[in-house]
XYZ file of C-alpha atoms in Angstrom:
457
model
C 94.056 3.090 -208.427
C 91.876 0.036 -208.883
C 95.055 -1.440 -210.520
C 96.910 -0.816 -207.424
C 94.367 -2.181 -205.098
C 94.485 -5.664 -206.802
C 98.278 -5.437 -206.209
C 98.152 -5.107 -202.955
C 95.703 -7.703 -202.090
C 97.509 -10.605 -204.511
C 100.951 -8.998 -202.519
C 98.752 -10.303 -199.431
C 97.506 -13.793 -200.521
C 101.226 -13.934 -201.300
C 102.275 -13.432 -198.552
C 99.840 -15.358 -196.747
C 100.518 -18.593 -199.153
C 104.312 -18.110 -198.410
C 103.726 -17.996 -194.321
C 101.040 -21.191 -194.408
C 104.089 -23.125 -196.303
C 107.043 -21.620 -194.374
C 104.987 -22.942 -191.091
C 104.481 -26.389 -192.593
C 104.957 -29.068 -190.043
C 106.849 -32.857 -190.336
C 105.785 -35.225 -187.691
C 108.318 -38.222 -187.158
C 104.935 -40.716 -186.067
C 105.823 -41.987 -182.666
C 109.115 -39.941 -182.577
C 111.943 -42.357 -181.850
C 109.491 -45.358 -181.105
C 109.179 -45.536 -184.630
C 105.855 -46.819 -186.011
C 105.591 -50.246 -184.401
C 103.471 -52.838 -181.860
C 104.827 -51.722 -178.199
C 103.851 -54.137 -175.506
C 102.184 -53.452 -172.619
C 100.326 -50.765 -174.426
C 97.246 -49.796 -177.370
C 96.935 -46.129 -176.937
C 100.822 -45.258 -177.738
C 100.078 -43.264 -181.046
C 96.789 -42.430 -179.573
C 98.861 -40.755 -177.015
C 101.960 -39.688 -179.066
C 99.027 -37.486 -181.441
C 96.824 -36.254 -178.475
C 98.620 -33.202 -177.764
C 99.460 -32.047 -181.751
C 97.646 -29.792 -184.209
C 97.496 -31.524 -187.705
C 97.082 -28.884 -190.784
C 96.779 -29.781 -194.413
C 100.192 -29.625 -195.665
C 101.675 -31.104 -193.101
C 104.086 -34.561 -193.273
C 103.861 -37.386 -191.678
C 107.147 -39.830 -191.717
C 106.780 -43.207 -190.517
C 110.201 -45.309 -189.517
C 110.351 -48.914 -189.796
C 112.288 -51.229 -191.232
C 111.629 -52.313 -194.743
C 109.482 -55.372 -194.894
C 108.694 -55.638 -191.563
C 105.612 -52.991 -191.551
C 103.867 -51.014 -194.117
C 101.313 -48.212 -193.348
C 97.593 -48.125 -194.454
C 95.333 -45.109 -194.561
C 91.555 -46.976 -194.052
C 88.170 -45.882 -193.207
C 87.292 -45.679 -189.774
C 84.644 -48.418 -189.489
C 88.154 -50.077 -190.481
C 90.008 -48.555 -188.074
C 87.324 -48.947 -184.996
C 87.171 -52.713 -186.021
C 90.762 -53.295 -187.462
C 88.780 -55.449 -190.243
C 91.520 -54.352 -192.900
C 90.085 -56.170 -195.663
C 90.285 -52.686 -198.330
C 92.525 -49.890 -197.771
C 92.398 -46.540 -199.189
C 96.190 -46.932 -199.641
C 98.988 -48.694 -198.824
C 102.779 -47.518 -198.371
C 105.507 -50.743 -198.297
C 108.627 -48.521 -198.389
C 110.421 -46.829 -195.131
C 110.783 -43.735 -194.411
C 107.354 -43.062 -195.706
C 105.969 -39.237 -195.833
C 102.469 -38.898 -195.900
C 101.559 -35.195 -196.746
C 98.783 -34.188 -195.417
C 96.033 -32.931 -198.537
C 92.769 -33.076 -197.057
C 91.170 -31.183 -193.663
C 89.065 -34.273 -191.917
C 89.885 -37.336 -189.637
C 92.595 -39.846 -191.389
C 93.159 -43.335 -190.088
C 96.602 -45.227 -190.380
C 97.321 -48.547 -189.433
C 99.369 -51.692 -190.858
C 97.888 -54.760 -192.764
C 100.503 -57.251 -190.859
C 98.046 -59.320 -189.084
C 97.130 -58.380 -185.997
C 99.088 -55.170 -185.877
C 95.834 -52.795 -185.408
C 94.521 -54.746 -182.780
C 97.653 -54.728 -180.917
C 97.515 -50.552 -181.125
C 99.708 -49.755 -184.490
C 97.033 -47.700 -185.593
C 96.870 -44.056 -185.463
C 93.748 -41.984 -185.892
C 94.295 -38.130 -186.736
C 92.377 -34.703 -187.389
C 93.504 -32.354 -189.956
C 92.960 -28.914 -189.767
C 92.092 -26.511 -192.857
C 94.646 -24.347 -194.091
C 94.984 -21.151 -196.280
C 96.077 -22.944 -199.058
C 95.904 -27.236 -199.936
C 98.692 -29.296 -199.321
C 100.041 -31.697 -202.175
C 98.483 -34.805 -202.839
C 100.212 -37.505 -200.497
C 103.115 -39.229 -201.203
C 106.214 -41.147 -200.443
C 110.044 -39.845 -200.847
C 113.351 -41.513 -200.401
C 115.315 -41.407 -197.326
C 117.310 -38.445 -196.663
C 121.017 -38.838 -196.609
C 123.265 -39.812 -193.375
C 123.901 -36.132 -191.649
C 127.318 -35.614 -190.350
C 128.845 -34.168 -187.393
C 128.782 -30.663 -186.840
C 131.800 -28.782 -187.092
C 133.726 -28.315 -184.313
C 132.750 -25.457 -181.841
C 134.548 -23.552 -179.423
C 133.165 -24.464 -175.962
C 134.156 -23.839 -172.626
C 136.878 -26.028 -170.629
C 134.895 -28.447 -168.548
C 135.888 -31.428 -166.195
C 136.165 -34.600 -168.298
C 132.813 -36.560 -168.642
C 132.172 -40.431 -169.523
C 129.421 -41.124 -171.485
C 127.755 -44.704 -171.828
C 127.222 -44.888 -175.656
C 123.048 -45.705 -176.013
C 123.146 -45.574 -172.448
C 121.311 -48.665 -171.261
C 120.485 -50.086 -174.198
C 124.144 -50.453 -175.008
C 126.110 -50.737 -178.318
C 123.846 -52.851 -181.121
C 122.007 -53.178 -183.731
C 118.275 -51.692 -182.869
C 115.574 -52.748 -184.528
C 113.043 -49.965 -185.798
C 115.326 -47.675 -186.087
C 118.811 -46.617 -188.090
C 119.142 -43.576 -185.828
C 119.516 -44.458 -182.529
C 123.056 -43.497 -181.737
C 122.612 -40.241 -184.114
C 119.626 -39.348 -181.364
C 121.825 -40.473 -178.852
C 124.617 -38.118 -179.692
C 122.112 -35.157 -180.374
C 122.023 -33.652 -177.297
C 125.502 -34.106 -176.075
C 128.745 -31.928 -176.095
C 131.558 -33.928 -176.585
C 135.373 -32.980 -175.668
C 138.399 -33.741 -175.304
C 139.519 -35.893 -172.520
C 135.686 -37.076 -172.600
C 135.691 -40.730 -172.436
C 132.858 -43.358 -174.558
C 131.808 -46.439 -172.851
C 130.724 -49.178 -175.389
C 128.833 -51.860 -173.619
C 128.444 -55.237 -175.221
C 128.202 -59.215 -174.780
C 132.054 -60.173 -175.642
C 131.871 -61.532 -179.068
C 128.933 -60.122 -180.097
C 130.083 -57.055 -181.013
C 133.153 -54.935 -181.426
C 133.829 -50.900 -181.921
C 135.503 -50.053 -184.514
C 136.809 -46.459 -185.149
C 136.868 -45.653 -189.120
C 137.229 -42.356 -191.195
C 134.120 -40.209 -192.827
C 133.972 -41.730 -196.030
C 133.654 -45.633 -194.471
C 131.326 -44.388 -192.203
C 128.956 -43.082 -194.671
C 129.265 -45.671 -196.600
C 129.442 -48.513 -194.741
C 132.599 -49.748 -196.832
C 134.618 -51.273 -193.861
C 137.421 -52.569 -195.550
C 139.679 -50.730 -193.347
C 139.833 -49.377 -189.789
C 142.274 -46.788 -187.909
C 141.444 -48.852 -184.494
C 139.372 -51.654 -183.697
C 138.846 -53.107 -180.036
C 136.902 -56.264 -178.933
C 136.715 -56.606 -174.975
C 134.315 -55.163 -173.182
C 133.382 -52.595 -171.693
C 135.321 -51.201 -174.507
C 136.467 -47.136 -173.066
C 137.626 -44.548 -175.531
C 139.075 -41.194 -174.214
C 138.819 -38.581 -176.513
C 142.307 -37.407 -177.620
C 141.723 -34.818 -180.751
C 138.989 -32.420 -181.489
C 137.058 -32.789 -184.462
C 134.938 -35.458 -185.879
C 135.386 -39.113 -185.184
C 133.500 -42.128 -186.512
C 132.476 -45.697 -185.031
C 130.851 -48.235 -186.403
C 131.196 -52.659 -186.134
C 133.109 -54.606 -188.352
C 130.468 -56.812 -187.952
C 128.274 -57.728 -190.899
C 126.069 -55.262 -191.722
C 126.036 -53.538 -188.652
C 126.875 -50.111 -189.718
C 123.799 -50.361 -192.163
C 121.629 -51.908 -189.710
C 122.174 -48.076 -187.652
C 124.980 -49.219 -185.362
C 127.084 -46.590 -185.821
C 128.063 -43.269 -184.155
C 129.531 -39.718 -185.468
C 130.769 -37.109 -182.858
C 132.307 -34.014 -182.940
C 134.251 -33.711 -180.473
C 135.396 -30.027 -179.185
C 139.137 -28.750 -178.403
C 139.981 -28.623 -174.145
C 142.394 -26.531 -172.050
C 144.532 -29.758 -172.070
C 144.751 -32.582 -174.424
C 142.864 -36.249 -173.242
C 145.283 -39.538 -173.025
C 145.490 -41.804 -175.942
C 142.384 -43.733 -176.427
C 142.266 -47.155 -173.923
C 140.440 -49.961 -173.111
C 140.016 -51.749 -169.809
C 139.281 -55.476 -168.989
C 135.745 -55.664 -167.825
C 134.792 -55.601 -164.266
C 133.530 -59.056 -162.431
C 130.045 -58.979 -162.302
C 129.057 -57.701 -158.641
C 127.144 -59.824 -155.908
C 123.567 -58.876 -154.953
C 124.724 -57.126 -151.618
C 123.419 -58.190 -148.395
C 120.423 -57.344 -146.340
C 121.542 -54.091 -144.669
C 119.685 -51.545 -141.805
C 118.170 -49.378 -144.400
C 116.065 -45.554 -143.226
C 112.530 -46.173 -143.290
C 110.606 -44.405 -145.959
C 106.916 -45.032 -147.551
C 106.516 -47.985 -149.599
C 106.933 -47.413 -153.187
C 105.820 -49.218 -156.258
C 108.082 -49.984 -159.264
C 106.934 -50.584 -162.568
C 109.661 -53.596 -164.071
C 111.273 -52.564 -166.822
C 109.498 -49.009 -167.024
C 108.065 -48.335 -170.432
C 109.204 -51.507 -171.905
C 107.624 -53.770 -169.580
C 108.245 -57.417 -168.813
C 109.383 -59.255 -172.262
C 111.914 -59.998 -174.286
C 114.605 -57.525 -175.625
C 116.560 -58.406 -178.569
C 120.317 -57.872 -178.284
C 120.348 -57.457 -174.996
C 119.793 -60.397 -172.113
C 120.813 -57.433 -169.211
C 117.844 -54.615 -169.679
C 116.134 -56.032 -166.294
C 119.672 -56.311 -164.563
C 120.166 -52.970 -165.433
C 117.214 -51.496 -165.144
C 117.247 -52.608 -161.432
C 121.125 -51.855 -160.759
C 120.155 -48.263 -159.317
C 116.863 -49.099 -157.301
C 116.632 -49.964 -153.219
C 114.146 -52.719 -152.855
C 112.495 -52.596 -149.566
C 109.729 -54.787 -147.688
C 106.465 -53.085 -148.296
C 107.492 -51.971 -152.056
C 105.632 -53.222 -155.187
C 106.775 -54.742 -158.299
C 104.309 -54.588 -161.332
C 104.765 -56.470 -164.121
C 103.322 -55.510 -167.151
C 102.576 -57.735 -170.522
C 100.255 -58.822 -172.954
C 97.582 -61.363 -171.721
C 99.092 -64.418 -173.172
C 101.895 -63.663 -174.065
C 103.706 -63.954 -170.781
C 103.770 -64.917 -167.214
C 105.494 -63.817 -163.534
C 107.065 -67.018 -162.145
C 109.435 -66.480 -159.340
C 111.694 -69.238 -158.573
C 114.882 -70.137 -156.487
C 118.557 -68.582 -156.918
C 119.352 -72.215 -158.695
C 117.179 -72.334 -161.041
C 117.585 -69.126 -161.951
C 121.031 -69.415 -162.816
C 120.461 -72.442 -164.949
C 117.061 -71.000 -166.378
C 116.316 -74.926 -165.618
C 112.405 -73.983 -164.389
C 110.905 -77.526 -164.273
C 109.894 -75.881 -160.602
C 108.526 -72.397 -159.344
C 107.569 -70.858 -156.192
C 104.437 -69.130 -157.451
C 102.930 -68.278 -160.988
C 101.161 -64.974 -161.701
C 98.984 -64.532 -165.391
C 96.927 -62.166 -165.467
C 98.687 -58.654 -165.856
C 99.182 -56.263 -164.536
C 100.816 -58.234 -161.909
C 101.583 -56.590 -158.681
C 103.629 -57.937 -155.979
C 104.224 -56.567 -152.869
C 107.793 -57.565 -151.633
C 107.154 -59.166 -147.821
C 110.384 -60.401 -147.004
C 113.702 -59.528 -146.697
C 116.917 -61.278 -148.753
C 117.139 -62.321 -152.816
C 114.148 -62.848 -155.088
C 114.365 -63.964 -158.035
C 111.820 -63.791 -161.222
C 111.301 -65.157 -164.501
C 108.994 -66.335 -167.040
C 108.133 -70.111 -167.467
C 107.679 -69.115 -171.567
C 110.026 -71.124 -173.576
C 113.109 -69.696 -173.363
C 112.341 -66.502 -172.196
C 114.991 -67.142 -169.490
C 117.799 -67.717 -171.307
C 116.981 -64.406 -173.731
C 117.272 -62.531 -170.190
C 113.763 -61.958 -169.565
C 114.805 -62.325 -165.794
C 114.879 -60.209 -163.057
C 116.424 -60.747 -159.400
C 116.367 -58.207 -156.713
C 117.459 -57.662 -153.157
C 115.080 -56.794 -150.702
C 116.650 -54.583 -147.503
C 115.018 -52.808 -144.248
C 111.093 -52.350 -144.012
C 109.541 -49.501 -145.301
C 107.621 -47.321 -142.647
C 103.602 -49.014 -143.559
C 104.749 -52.624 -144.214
C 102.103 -54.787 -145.759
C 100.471 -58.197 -145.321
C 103.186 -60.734 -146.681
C 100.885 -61.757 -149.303
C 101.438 -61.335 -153.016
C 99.197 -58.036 -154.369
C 98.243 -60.575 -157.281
C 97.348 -63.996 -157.087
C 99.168 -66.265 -158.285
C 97.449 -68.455 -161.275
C 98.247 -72.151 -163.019
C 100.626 -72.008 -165.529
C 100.112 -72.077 -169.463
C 99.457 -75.604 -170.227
C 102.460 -77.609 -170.640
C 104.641 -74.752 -168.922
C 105.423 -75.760 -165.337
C 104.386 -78.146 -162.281
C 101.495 -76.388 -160.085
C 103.297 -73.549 -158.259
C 103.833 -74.538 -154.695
C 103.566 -72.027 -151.702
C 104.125 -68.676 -152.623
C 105.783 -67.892 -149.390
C 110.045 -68.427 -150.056
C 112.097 -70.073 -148.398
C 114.796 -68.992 -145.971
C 116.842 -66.089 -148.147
C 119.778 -67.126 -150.348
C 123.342 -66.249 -149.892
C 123.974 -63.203 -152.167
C 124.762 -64.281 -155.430
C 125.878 -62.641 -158.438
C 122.634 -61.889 -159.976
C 121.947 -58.202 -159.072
C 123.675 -55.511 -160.869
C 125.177 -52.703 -159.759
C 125.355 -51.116 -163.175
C 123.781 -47.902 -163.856
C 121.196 -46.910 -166.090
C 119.656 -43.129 -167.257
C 119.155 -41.116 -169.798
C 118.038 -40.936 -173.316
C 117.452 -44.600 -173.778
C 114.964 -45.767 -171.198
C 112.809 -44.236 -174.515
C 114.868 -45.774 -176.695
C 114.848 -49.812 -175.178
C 110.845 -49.393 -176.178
C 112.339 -49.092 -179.833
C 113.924 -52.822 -179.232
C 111.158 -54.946 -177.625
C 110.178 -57.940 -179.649
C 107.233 -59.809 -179.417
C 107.519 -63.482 -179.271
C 103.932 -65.098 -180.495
């Protein structure tokens, strides 16, 4: 009896030990972000951990790119002060997985300078669990997965998808994944058509077969093209492979596997078209009055520089209605950047020995007064010509239109950056020009372009 009685309970620890590691939990640390410095924010792991429950025994996995971050666990007189003069521990080598040992606060950040004070840090509490978790440590990066295997799936109308969406086809920094995420979500088939944006001559798309896919051998190719807006249409079901024949592209992430599913009728052989001339900002039109709204530039990425991309603010504002009484905020690093908004000439020619006002202190707001073309930019070194530009075009009057002055003031520039601003009031509107898009942007990747800001110190 007794005998059978001690069965039954070790049956039940069992049991229990077997459900606290069947529910064990892996955390990707800021998701698709990656673990990083975003601008125009501290609190992004701060907020990315707020709504989880941490138990011992779960994982953590932090994604960056090898020798660009590490991750340090520290104390958290270290962590409040981002002094990170000793560390508990240090990890150098991406993906690194963290499992979770000990119940208790734990405090992550990097020892790259600056990086905690610029909000890479991430401060967690870990619950007790039924049994302890192993002691922490690192593993190597799992392989490439493949595309699922084709489906049966009901016959649709054809759809056109915008590979990466606004971010476009590239290399992403942070992240190998991006166009695996991308994909995730989405049910390909045939007579589907992919739309590859890039600069011409930057990139190319290049279709290949499994095995030089996974391992980025791309000695050969069963299509390439090379003009942009490069269009695919899905012809055959089953898996099909892209990549660059660029170098080391396709192990810098930029590359895409889809399955794609069988149709009622086959697609057309794959095509490209020419790319369309870029469209004129159109002009001031009788627009329905509606409240003012208030648009943050950029969204979540804010006003910077993107790498491989100098479009993100032309598309970002390609689907938007600017009227008088609306608000533009600007959002930055003190420092690190400025709001200058200048003529239609000089920003074309990113020439800005002159401005119409300077704004430095963010978060810049201003309220659009007039009607016509505005243009903005940043009097930075170069920012300019790496795209971080914006122009709009400003139609109708909303129904409470505002005083015509700017919400913020505008400030001296950075020494040595520009003349004194002059009058912030513009001049008589512009002729449309060619610098507002009417490309559209959605999806997926207004996340993503946070994975491909880089900060220019």
């Amino acid at each position: 009896m007794v005998r059978g009685m001690n069965m039954l309970v070790l049956m039940v620890f069992l049991g229990a030990a077997i459900q606290s590691c069947s529910a064990q939990t892996t955390y990707t640390v800021g998701d698709g972000v990656g673990w990083n410095v975003l601008v125009n924010t501290t609190q992004a792991y701060e907020l990315w951990a707020a709504n989880k429950t941490f138990m011992v025994g779960d994982i953590l996995v932090f994604n960056f790119v090898n020798g660009t971050q590490n991750v340090a666990e520290v104390t958290k007189s270290a962590f409040d002060s981002c002094n990170i003069t000793s560390t508990i521990s240090v990890y150098t080598d991406p993906p690194v997985r963290i499992t979770l040992a000990t119940p208790g606060e734990h405090f992550y950040t990097s020892t790259y300078t600056n990086r905690c004070s610029l909000g890479q840090k991430l401060a967690i509490n870990v619950n007790a669990a039924s049994a302890p978790g192993p002691a922490p440590t690192t593993t190597p990066t799992p392989p490439a997965a493949s595309a699922p295997a084709p489906t049966s799936t009901p016959t649709r109308s054809p759809m056109t998808y915008t590979v990466g969406d606004g971010v476009g086809w590239n290399v992403l920094v942070n992240t190998t994944r991006a166009y695996e995420l991308w994909a995730a979500n989405k049910t390909f088939m045939v007579g589907d058509i992919l739309v590859f944006n890039f600069v011409n001559g930057t990139q190319n798309v290049a279709e290949v077969t499994k095995s030089a896919f996974d391992s980025c051998n791309i000695t050969s190719t069963i299509s390439v093209y090379t003009d942009p807006p490069v269009r695919i249409t899905l012809a055959t079901p089953g898996e099909h492979f892209y990549t660059s024949t660029y170098t080391n592209r396709c192990s810098l992430g930029q590359k895409l596997a889809i399955n794609v599913n069988a149709a009622s009728a086959p697609g057309p052989a794959p095509t490209t078209t020419p790319t369309p001339p870029a469209a004129s900002a159109p002009a001031p039109t009788s627009t329905p009055t509606r409240s003012p709204m208030t648009y943050t530039v950029g969204d979540g990425v804010g006003w910077n520089v993107l790498v491989n991309t100098t479009r993100a603010y032309e598309l970002w504002a390609a689907n938007k209605t600017f009227m008088v009484g609306d608000i533009l905020v600007f959002n930055f690093v003190n420092g690190t950047q400025n709001v200058a908004e200048v003529t239609k000439s000089v920003f074309d020619s990113c020439n800005i020995t002159s401005t119409i006002s300077i704004y430095t202190d963010p978060p810049v707001k201003i309220t659009l007064a007039t009607l016509g073309e505005h243009f903005y930019t940043s009097t930075y070194t170069n920012r300019c010509s790496l795209g971080q530009k914006l122009a709009i075009n400003v139609t109708g009057s909303s129904a409470t239109t505002p005083s015509p002055s700017p919400t913020t003031t505008p400030s001296s520039p950075p020494p040595g950056s520009t003349p004194t601003p002059s009058s912030p009031s513009p001049a008589t509107p512009p002729s449309p020009g060619n610098s507002a898009a009417s490309l559209g942007v959605s999806g997926l990747f207004s996340g993503m372009l946070s994975i491909a800001v880089v900060l220019l110190y």
